Short mmCIF file of C-alpha atoms in Angstrom, two decimals:
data_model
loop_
_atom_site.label_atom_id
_atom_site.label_comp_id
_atom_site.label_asym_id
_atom_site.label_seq_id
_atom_site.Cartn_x
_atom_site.Cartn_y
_atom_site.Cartn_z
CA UNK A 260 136.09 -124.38 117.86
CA UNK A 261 133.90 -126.26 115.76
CA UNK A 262 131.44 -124.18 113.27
CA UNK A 263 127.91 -125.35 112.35
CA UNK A 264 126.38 -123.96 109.23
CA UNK A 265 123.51 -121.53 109.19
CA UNK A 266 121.17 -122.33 107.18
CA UNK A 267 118.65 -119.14 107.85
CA UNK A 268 119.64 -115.57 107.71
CA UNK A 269 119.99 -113.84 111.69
CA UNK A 270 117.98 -111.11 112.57
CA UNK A 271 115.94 -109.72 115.01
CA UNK A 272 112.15 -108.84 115.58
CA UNK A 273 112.50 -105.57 117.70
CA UNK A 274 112.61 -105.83 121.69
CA UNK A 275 114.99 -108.37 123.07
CA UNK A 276 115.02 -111.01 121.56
CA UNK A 277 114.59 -113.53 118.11
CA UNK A 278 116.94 -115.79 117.42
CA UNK A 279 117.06 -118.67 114.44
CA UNK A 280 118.71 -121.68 114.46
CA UNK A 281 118.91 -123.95 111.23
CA UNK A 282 120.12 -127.63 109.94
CA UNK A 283 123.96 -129.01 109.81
CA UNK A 284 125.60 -129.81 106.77
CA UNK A 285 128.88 -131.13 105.69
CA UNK A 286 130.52 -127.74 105.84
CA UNK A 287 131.82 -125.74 108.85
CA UNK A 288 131.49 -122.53 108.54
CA UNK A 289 131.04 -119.71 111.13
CA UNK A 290 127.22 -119.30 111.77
CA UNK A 291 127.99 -115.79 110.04
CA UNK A 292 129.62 -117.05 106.90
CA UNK A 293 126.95 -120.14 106.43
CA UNK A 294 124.17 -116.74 106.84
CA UNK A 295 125.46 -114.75 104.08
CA UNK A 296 125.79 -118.19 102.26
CA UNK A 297 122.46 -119.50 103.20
CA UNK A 298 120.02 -120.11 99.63
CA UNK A 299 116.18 -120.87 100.03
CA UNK A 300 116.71 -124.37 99.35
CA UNK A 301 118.95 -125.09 102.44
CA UNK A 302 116.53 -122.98 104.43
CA UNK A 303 113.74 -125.32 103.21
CA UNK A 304 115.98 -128.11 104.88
CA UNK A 305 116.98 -126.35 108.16
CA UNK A 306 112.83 -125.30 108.78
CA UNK A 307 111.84 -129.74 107.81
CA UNK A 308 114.83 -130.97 110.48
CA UNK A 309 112.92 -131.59 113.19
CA UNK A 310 115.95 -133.81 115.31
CA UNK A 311 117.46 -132.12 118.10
CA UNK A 312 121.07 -130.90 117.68
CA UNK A 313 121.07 -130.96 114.06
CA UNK A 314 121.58 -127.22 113.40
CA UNK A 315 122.73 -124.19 114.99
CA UNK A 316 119.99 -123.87 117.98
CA UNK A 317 120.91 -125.66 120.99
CA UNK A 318 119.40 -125.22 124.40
CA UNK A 319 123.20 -123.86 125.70
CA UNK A 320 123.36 -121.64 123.18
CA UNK A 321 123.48 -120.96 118.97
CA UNK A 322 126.40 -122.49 116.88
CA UNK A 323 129.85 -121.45 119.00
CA UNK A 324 128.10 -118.84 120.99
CA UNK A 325 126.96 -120.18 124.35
CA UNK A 326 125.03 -118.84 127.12
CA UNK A 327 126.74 -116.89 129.78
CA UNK A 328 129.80 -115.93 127.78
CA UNK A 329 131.01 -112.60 127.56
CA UNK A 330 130.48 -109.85 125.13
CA UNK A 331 134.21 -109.64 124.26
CA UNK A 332 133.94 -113.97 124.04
CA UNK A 333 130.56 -113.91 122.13
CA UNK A 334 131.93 -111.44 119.32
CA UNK A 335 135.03 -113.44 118.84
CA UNK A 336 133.09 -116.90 117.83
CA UNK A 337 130.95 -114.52 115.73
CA UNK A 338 133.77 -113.40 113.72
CA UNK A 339 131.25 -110.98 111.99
CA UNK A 340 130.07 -107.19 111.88
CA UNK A 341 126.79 -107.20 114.33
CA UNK A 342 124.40 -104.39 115.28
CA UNK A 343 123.27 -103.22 118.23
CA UNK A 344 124.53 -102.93 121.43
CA UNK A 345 125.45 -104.28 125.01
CA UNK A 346 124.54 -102.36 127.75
CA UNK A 347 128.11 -101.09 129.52
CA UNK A 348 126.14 -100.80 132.31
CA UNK A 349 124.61 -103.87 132.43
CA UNK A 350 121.31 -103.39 131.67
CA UNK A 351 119.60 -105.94 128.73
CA UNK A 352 120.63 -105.18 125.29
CA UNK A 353 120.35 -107.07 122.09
CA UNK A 354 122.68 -108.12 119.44
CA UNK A 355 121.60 -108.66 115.56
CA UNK A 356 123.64 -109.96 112.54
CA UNK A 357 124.64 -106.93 110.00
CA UNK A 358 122.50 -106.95 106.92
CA UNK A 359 120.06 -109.17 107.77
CA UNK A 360 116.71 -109.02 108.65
CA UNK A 361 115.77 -109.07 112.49
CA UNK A 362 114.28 -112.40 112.98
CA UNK A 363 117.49 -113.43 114.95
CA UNK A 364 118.66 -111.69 118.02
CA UNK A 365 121.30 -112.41 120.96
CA UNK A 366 120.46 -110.53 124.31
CA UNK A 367 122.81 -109.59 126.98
CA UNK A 368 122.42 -108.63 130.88
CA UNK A 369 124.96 -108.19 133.18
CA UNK A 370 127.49 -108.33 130.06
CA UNK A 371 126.29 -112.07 129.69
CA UNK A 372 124.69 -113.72 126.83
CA UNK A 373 121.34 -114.80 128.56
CA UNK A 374 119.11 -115.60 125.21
CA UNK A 375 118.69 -115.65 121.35
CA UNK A 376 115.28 -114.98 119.92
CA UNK A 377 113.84 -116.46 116.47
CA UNK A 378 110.87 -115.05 114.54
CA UNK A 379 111.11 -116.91 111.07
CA UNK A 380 109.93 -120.47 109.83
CA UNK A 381 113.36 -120.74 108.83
CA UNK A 382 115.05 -122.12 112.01
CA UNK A 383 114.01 -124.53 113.61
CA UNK A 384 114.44 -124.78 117.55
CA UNK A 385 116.56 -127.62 119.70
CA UNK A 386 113.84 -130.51 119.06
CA UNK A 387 112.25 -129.26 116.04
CA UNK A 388 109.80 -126.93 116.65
CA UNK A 389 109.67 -124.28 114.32
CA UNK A 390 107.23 -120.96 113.85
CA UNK A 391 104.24 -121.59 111.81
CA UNK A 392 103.92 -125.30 113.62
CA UNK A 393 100.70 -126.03 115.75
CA UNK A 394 100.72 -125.76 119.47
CA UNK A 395 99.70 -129.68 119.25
CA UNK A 396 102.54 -130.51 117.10
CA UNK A 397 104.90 -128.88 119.36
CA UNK A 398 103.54 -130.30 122.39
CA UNK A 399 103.59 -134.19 120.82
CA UNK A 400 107.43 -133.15 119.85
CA UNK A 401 108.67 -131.93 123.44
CA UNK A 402 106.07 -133.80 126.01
CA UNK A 403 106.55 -132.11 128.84
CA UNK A 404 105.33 -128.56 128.36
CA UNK A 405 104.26 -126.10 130.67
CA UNK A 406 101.43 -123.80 128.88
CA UNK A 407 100.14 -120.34 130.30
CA UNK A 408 98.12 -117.90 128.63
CA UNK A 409 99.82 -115.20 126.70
CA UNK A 410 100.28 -111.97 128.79
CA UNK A 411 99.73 -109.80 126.28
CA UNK A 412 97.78 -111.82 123.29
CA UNK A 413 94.07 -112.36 123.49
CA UNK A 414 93.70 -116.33 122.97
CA UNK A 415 97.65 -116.85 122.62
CA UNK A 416 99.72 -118.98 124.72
CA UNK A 417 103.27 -119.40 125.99
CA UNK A 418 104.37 -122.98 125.67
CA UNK A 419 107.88 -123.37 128.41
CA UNK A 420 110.06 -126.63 127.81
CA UNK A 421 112.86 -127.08 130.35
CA UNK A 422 116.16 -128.14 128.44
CA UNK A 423 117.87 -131.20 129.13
CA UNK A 424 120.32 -129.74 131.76
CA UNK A 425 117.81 -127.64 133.94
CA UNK A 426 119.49 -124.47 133.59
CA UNK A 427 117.81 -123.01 130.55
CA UNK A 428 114.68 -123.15 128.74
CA UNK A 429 113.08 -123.23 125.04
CA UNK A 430 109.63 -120.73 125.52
CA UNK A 431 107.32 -120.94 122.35
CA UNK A 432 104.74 -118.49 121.45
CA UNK A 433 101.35 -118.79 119.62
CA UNK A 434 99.50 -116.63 118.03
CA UNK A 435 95.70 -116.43 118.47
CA UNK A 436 95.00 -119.39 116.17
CA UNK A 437 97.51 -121.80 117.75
CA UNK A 438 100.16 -121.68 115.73
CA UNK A 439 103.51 -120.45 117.22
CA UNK A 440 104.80 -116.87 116.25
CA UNK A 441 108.33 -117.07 117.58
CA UNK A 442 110.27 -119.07 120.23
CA UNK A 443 113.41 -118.08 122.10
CA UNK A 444 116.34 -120.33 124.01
CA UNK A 445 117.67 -118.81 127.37
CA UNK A 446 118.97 -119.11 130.68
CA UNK A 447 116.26 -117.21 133.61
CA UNK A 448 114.70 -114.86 134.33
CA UNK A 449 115.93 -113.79 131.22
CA UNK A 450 114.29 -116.22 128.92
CA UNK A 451 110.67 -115.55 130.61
CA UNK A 452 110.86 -111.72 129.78
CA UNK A 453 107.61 -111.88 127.69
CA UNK A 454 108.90 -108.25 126.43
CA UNK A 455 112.33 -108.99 125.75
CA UNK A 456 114.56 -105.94 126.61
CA UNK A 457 111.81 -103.72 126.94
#
């Protein structure tokens, strides 16, 4: 399998689900290895690439791990010591690197991938959004967007882009001022849980 680099360090923001996705480089690591590797100036890079496909978040997945594999598949293209736990009963659980913070998670249902989460400025999404950006920005970037009011956040928003294939989605949320607090990558209904696995 190819490896991308990542450029951001994984973690998760409680709940199900934060995921982060940074820049490609020359080398091809596992997403794991290019994590522990990752320095503030090739962060810097991954959070100002806004093209689409250029780092580790993709609307079918993050790096080598795509949506709808397995648990057993999923931990073999990680090739790393993760935290948390799948569900043997199928209920939604989440996933987190080892030793680093949670602004990146991977949630499973069913014993399925279904969704990675990102809560830092330091990955940037499929298409180059990014946390931090302004609703505007995001919506000049993607075009089509749906927008709904956050169900939770007084003046917030959602902002739902379809990906490319139809099967999946990229959901950005704002905080109160318009800027976006997180975004996520799944496949339904798992990607609209506005509380992740909670």
């Amino acid at each position: 399998m190819r490896r991308l680099p990542l450029l951001a360090a994984l973690a998760l923001a409680g709940g199900c689900g934060q995921a982060p996705a940074p820049a490609e480089s020359a080398s091809h690591e596992s997403p794991r290895a290019a994590a522990s590797a990752a320095t503030p100036a090739a962060v810097a890079s991954a959070a100002t690439s806004p093209a689409a496909g250029t780092g580790l978040a993709r609307y079918d997945g993050y790096g080598d791990l795509r949506l709808g594999m397995d648990e057993a598949a999923f931990r073999a293209a990680w090739q790393g010591a993760l935290d948390g736990r799948v569900d043997p009963a199928g209920g939604c659980g989440v996933l987190w690197p080892r030793g680093a913070a949670r602004d990146v998670g991977f949630m499973f249902e069913q014993g399925r991938f279904v969704r990675y989460d990102v809560a830092t400025a330091k990955v940037a999404a499929p298409g180059g959004g990014a946390v931090g950006m302004a609703a505007a920005r995001v919506r000049a970037l993607y075009g089509r967007v749906e927008a709904e009011p956050h169900k939770y956040e007084a003046g917030a928003s959602t902002l739902r882009v379809a990906a490319p294939d139809g099967r999946g989605a990229l959901v950005f949320e704002t905080d109160a001022q318009g800027r976006i607090a997180r975004w996520r990558v799944g496949l339904p209904p798992a990607v609209d849980y506005v509380e992740g696995c909670g």
